[in-house]
PDB file of C-alpha atoms and ligand atoms in Angstrom:
ATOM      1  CA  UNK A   1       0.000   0.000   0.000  1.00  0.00           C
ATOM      2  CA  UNK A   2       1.517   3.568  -0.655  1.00  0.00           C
ATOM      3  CA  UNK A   3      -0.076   6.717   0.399  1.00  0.00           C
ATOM      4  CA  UNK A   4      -0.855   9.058  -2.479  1.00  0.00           C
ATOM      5  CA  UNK A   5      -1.144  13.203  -0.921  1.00  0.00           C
ATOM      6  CA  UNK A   6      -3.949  15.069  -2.620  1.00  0.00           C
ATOM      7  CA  UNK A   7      -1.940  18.362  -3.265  1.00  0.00           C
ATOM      8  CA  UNK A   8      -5.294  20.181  -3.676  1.00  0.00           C
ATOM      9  CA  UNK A   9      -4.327  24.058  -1.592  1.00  0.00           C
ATOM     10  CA  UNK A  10      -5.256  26.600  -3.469  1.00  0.00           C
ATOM     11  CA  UNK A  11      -1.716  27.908  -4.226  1.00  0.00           C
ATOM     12  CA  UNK A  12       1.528  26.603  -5.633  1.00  0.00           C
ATOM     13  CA  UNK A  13       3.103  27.637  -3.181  1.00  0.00           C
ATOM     14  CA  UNK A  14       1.175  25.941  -0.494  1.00  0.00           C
ATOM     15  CA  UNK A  15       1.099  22.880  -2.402  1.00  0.00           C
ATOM     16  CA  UNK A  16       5.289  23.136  -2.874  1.00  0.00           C
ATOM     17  CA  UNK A  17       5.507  24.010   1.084  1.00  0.00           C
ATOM     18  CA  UNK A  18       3.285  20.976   1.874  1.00  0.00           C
ATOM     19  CA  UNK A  19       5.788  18.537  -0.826  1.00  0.00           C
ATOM     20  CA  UNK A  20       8.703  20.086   1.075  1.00  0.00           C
ATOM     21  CA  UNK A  21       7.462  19.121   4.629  1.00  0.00           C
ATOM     22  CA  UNK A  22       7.131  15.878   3.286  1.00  0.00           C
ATOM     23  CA  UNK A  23      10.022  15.181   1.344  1.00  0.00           C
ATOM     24  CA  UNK A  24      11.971  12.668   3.264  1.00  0.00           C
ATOM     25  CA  UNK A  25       8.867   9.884   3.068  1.00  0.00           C
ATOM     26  CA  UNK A  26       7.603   7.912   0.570  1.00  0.00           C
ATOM     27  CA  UNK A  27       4.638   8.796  -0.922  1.00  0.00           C
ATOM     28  CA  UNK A  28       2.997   9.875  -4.256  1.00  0.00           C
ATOM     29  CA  UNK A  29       1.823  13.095  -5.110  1.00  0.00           C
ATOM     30  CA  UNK A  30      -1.648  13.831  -6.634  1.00  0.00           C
ATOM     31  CA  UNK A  31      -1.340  16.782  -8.591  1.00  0.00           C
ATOM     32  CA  UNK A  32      -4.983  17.508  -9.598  1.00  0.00           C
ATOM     33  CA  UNK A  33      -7.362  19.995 -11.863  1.00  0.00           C
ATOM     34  CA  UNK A  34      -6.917  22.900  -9.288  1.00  0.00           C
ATOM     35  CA  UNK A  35      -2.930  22.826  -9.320  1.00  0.00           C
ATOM     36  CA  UNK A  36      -2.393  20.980 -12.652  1.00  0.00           C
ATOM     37  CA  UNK A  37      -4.511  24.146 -14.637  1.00  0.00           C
ATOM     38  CA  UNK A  38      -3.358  26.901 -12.424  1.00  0.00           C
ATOM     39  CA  UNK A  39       1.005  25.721 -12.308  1.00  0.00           C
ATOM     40  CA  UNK A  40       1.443  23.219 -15.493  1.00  0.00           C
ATOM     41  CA  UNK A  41       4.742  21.816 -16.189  1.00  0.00           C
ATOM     42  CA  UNK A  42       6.439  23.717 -14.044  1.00  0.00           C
ATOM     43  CA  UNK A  43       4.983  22.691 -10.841  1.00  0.00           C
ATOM     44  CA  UNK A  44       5.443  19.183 -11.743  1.00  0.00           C
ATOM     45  CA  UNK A  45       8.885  20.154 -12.393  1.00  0.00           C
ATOM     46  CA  UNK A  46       8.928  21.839  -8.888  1.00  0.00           C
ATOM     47  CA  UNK A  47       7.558  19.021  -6.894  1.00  0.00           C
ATOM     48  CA  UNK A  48      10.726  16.670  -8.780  1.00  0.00           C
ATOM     49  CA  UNK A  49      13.281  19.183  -7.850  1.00  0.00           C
ATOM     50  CA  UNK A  50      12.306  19.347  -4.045  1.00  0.00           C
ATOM     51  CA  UNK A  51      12.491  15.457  -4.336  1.00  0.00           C
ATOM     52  CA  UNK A  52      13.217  13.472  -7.425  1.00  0.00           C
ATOM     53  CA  UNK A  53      11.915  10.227  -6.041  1.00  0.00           C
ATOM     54  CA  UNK A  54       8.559  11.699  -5.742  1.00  0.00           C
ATOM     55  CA  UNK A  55       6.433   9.754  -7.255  1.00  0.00           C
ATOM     56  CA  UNK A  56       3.878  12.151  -9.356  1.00  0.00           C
ATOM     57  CA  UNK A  57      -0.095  11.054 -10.268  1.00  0.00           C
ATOM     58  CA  UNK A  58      -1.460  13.156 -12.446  1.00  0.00           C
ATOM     59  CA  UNK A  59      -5.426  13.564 -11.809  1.00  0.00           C
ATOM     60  CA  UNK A  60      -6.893  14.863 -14.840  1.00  0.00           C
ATOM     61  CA  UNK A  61      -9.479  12.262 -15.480  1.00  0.00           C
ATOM     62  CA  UNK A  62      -9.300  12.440 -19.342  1.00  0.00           C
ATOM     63  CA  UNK A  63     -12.586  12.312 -21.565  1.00  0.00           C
ATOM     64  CA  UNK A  64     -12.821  12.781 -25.121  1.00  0.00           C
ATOM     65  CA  UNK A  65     -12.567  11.209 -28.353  1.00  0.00           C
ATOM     66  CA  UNK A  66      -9.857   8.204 -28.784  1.00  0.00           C
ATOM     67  CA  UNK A  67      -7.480   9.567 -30.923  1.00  0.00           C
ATOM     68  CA  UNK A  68      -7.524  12.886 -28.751  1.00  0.00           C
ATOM     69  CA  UNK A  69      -7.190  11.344 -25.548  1.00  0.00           C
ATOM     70  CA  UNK A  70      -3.788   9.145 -27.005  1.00  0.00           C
ATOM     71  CA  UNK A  71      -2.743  12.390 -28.156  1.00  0.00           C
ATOM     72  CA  UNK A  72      -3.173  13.702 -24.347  1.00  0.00           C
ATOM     73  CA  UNK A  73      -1.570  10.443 -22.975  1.00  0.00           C
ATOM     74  CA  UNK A  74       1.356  11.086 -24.928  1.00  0.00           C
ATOM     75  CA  UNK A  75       2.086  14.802 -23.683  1.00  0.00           C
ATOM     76  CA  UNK A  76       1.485  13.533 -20.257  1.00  0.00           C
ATOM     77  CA  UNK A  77       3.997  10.715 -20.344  1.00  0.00           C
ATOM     78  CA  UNK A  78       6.637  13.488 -21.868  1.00  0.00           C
ATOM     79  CA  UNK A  79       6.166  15.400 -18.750  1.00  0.00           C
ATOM     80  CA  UNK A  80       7.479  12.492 -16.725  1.00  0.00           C
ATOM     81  CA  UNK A  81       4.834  12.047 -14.444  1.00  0.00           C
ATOM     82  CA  UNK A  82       4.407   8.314 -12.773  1.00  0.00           C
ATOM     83  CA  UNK A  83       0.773   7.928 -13.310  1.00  0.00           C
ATOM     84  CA  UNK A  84      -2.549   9.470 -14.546  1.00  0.00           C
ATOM     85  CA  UNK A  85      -6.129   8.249 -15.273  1.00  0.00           C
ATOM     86  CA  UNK A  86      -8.613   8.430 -17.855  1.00  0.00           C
ATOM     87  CA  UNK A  87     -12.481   7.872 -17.353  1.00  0.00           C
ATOM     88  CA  UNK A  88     -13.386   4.273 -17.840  1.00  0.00           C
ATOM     89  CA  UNK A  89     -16.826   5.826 -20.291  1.00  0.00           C
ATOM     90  CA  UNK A  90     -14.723   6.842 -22.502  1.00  0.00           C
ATOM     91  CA  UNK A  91     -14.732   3.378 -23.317  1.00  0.00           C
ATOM     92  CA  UNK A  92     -13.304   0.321 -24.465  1.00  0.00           C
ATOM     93  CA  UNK A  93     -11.790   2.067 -27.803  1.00  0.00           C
ATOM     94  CA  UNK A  94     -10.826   4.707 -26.212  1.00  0.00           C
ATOM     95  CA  UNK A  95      -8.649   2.790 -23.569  1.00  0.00           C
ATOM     96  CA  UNK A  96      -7.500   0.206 -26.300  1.00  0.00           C
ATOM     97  CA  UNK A  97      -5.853   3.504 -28.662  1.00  0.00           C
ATOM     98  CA  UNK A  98      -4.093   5.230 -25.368  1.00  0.00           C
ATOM     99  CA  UNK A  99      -2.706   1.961 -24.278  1.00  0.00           C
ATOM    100  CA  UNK A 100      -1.606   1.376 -27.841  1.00  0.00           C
ATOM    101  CA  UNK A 101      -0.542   4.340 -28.512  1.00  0.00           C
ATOM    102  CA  UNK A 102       1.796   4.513 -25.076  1.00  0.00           C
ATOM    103  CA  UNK A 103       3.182   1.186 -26.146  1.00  0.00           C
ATOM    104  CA  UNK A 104       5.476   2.749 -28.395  1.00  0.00           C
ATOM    105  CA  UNK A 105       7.550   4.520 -25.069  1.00  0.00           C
ATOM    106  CA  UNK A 106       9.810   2.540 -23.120  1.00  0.00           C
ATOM    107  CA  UNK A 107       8.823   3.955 -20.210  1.00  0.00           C
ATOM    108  CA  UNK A 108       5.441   4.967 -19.810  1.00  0.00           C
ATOM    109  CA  UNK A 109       3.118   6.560 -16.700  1.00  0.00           C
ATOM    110  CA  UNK A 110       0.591   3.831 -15.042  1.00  0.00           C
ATOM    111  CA  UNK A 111      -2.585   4.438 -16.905  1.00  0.00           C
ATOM    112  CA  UNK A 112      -5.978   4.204 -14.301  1.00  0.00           C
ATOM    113  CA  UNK A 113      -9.885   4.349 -15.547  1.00  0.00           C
ATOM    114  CA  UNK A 114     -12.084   6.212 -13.188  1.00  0.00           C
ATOM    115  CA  UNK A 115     -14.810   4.058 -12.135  1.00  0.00           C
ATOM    116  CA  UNK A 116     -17.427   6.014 -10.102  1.00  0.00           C
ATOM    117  CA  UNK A 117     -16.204   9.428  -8.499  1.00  0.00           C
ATOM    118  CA  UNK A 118     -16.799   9.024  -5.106  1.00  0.00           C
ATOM    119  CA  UNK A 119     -18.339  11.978  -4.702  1.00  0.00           C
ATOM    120  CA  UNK A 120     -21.636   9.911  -6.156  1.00  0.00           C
ATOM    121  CA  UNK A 121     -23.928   8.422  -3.651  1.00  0.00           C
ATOM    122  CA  UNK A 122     -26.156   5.461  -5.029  1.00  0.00           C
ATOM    123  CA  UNK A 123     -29.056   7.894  -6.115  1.00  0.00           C
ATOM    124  CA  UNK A 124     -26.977  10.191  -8.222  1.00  0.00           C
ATOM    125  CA  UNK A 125     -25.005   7.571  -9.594  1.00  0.00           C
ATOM    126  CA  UNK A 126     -28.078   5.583 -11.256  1.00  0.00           C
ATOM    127  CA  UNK A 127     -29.646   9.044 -12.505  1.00  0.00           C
ATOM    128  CA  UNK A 128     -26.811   9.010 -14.743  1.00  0.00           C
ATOM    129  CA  UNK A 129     -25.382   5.410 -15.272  1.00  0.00           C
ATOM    130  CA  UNK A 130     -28.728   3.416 -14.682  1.00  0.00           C
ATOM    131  CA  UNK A 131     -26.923   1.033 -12.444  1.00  0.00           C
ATOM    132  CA  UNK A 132     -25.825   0.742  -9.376  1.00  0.00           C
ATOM    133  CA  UNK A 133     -22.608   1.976  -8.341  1.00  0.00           C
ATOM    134  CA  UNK A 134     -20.797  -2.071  -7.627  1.00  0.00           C
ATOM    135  CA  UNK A 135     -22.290  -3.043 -10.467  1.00  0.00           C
ATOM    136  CA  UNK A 136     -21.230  -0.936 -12.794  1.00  0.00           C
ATOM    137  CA  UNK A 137     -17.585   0.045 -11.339  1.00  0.00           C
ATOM    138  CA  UNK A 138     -17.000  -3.858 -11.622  1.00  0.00           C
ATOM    139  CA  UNK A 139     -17.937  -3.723 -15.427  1.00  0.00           C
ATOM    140  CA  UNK A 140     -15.704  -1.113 -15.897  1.00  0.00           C
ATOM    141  CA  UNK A 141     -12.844  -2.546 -14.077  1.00  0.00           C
ATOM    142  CA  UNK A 142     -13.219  -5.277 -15.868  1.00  0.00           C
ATOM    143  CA  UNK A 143     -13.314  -3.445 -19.103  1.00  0.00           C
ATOM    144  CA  UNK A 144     -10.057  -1.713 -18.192  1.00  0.00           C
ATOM    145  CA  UNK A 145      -8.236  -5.078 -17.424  1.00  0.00           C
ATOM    146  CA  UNK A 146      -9.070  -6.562 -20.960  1.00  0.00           C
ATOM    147  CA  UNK A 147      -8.234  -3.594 -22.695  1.00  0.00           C
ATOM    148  CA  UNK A 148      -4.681  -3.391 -20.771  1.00  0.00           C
ATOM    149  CA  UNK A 149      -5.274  -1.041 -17.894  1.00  0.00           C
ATOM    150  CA  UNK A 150      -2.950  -0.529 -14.927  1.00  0.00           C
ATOM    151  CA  UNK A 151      -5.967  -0.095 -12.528  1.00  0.00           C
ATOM    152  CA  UNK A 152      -8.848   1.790 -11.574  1.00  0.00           C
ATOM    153  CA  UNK A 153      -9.779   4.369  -9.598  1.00  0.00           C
ATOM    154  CA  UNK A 154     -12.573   3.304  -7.460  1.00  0.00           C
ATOM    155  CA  UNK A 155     -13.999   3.665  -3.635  1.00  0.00           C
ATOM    156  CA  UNK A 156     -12.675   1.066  -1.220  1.00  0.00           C
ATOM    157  CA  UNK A 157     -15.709  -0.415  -0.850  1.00  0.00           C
ATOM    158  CA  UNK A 158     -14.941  -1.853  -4.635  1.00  0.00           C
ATOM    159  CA  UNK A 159     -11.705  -2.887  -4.290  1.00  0.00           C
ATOM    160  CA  UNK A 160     -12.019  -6.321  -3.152  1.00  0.00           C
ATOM    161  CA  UNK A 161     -14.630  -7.050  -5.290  1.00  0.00           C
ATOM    162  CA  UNK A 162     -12.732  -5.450  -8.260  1.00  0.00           C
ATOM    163  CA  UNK A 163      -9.654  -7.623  -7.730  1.00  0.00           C
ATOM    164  CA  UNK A 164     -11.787 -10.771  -7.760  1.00  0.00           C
ATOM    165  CA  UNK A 165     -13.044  -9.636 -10.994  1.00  0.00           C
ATOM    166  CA  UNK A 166      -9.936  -8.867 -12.663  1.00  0.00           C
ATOM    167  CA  UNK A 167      -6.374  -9.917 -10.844  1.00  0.00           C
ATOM    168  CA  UNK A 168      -5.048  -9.447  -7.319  1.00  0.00           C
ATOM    169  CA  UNK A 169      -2.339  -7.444  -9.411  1.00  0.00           C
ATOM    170  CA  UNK A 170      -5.097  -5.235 -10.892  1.00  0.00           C
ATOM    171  CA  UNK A 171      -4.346  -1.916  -8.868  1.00  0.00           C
ATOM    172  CA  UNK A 172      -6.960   0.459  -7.032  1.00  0.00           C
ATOM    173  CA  UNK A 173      -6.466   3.730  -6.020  1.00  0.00           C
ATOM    174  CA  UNK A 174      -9.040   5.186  -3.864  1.00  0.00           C
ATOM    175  CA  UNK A 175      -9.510   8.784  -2.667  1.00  0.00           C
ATOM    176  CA  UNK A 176     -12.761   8.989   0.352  1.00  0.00           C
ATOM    177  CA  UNK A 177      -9.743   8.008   2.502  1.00  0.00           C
ATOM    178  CA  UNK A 178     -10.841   9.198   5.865  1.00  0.00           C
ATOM    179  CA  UNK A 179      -7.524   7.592   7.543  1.00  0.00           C
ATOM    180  CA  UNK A 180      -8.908   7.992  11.527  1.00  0.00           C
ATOM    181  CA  UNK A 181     -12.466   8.991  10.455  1.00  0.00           C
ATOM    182  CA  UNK A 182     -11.960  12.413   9.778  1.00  0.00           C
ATOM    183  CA  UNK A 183     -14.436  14.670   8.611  1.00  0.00           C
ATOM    184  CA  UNK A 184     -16.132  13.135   4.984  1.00  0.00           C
ATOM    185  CA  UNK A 185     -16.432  16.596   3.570  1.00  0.00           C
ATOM    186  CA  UNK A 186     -18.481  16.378   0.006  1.00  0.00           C
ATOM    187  CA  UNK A 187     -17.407  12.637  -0.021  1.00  0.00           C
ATOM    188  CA  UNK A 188     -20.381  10.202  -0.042  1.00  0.00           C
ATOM    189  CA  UNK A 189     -18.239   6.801   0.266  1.00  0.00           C
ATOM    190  CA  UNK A 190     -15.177   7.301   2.829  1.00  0.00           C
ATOM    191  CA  UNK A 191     -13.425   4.833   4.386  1.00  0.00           C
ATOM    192  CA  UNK A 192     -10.757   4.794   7.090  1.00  0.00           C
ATOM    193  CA  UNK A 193      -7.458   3.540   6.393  1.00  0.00           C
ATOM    194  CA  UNK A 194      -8.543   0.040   8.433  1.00  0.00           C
ATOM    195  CA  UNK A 195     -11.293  -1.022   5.994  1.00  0.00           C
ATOM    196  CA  UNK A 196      -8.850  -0.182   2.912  1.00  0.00           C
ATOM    197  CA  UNK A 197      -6.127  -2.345   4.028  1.00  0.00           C
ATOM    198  CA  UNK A 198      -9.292  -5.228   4.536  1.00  0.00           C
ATOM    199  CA  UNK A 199     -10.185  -4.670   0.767  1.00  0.00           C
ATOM    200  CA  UNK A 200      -6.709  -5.019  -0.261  1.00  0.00           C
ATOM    201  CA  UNK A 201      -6.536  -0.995  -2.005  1.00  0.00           C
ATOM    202  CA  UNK A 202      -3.325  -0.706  -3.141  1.00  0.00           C
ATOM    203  CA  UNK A 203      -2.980   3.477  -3.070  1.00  0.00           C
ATOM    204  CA  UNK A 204      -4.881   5.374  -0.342  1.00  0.00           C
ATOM    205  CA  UNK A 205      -5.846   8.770  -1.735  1.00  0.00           C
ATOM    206  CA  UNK A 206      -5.896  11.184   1.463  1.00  0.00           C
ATOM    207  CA  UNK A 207      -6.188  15.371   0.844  1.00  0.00           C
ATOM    208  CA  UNK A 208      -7.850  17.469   3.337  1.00  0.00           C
ATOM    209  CA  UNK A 209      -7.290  14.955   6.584  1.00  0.00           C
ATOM    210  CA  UNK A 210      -3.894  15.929   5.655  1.00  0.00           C
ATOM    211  CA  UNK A 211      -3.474  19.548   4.567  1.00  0.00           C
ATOM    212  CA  UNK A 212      -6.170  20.791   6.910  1.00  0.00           C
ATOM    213  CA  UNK A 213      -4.783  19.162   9.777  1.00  0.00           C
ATOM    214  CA  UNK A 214      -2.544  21.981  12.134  1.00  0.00           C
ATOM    215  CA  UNK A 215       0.570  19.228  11.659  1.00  0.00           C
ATOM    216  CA  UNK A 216       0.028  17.598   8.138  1.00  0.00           C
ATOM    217  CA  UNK A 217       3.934  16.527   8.615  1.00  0.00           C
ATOM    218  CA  UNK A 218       2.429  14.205  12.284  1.00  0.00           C
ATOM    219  CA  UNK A 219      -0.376  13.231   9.924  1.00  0.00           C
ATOM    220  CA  UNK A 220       1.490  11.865   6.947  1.00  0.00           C
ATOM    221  CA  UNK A 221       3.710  10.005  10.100  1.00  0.00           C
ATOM    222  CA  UNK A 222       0.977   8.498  11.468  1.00  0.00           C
ATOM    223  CA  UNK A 223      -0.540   7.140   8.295  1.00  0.00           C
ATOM    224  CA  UNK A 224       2.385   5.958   7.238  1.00  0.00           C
ATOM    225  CA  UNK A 225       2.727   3.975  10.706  1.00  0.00           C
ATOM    226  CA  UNK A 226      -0.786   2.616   9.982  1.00  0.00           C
ATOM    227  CA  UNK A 227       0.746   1.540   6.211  1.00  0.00           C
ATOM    228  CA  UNK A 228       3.626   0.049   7.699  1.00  0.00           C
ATOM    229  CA  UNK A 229       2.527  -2.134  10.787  1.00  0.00           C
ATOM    230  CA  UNK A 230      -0.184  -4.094   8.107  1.00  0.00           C
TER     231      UNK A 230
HETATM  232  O1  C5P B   1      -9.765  15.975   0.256  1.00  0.00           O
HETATM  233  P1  C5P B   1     -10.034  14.559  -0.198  1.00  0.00           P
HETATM  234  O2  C5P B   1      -9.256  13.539   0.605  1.00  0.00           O
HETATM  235  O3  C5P B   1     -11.512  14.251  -0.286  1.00  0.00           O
HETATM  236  O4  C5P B   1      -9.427  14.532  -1.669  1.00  0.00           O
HETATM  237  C1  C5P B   1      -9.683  13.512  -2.580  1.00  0.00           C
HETATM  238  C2  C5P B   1      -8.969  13.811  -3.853  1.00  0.00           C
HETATM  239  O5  C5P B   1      -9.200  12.746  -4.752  1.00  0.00           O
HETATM  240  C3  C5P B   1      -9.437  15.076  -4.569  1.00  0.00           C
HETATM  241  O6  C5P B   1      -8.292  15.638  -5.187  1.00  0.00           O
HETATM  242  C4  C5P B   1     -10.406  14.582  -5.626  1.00  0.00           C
HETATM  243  O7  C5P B   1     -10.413  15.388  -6.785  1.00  0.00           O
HETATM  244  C5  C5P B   1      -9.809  13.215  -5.958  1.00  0.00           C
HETATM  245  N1  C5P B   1     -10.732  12.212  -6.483  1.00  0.00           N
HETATM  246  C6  C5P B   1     -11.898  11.854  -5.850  1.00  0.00           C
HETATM  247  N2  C5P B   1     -12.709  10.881  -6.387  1.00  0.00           N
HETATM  248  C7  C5P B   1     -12.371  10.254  -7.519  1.00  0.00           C
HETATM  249  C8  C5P B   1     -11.167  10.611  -8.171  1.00  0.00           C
HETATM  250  C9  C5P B   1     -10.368  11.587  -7.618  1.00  0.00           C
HETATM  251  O8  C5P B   1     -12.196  12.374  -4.794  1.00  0.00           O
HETATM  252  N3  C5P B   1     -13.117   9.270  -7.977  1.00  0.00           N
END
């Protein structure tokens, strides 16, 4: 399991001063919309320089037409960055070009499909996708797995059931982390920390438990104990 920091402040220079508190653990980096539209390359460039074994994710949940979301995946794995996700309705040719089309790079960025935001509770979710939310983030895991997928981005309450669909080695990544129970904010389906290591997720996605907390540094510590002792 490794911890993946939301860098979500609304500043780059908040963001960089969080990175630099943190710089002597191992974790990834989320670099978002907010940051990502606001600082660009150079802020990914930034976060490197304060620590080049930062591991970067870049969030920007990509949706558009095949050939102009390989086209995207391609810019994105010339900025270096470790990882970055696509939404899993894009579909199955969409996934199938950007995989192909980042087979050509000898090294390229994990590639995630975002499953259901977990920002949706059931209700929402079926207004728009006319299933329910386990049902149809299990489809689409699945659909990312046979069209050669890293992962998925999902809540941790899909995780195990994900893996059993697909491969133990089939990565999740799920934000709603509420490590100690913290406040959910707009998220409908947090978990703690305890119930993600149960379902096996293999990156914790934690943001404002940790940047809104008076001591992110203690925070990122005690997390990382959690990580550790399982
Ligand atoms: O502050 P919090 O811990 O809720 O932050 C979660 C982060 O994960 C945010 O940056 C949000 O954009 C992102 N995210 C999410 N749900 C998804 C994908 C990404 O909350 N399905």
């Amino acid at each position: 399991m490794e911890l993946c920091v939301a860098l979500d402040l609304p500043s780059a220079e908040e963001n960089l001063a969080l990175a630099r508190s943190l710089k002597s653990y191992n974790v990834w980096m989320k670099v978002g919309f907010r940051a990502y539209i606001r600082d660009g390359k150079p802020f990914i460039e930034a976060l490197k320089a304060i620590n080049p074994d930062f591991k970067i994710f870049l969030d920007l949940k990509l949706y558009d037409i095949p050939n102009t979301m390989a086209d995207a995946a391609e810019e994105i794995t010339r900025l270096g960055v470790d990882m970055f996700n696509i939404h899993a309705s894009a579909g199955a040719v969409a996934m199938k070009t950007v995989m192909e089309r980042l087979s050509t790079y000898d090294k390229r960025p994990l590639v995630l499909a975002v499953t259901a935001l977990t920002s949706f509770d059931e209700a929402n979710f079926q207004s728009v996708y006319e299933k329910s939310i386990d049902e149809k983030a299990e489809q689409f895991a699945k659909m990312s797995y046979e069209n050669g997928l890293d992962g998925v981005v999902c809540s941790a309450y899909e995780s195990r059931a994900i893996k059993k669909a697909t491969s133990e080695e089939f990565l999740t990544l799920c934000p709603g982390i509420r490590p100690f129970g913290e406040d959910a904010g707009d998220q409908q389906r947090v978990a703690t920390l305890d119930l993600a290591k149960q379902e096996g997720v293999d990156f914790p996605v934690v943001g404002r438990p940790i940047y809104k907390d008076s001591d992110p540094k203690k925070k990122v510590e005690e997390i990382l104990k959690e990580i550790v002792t399982f």
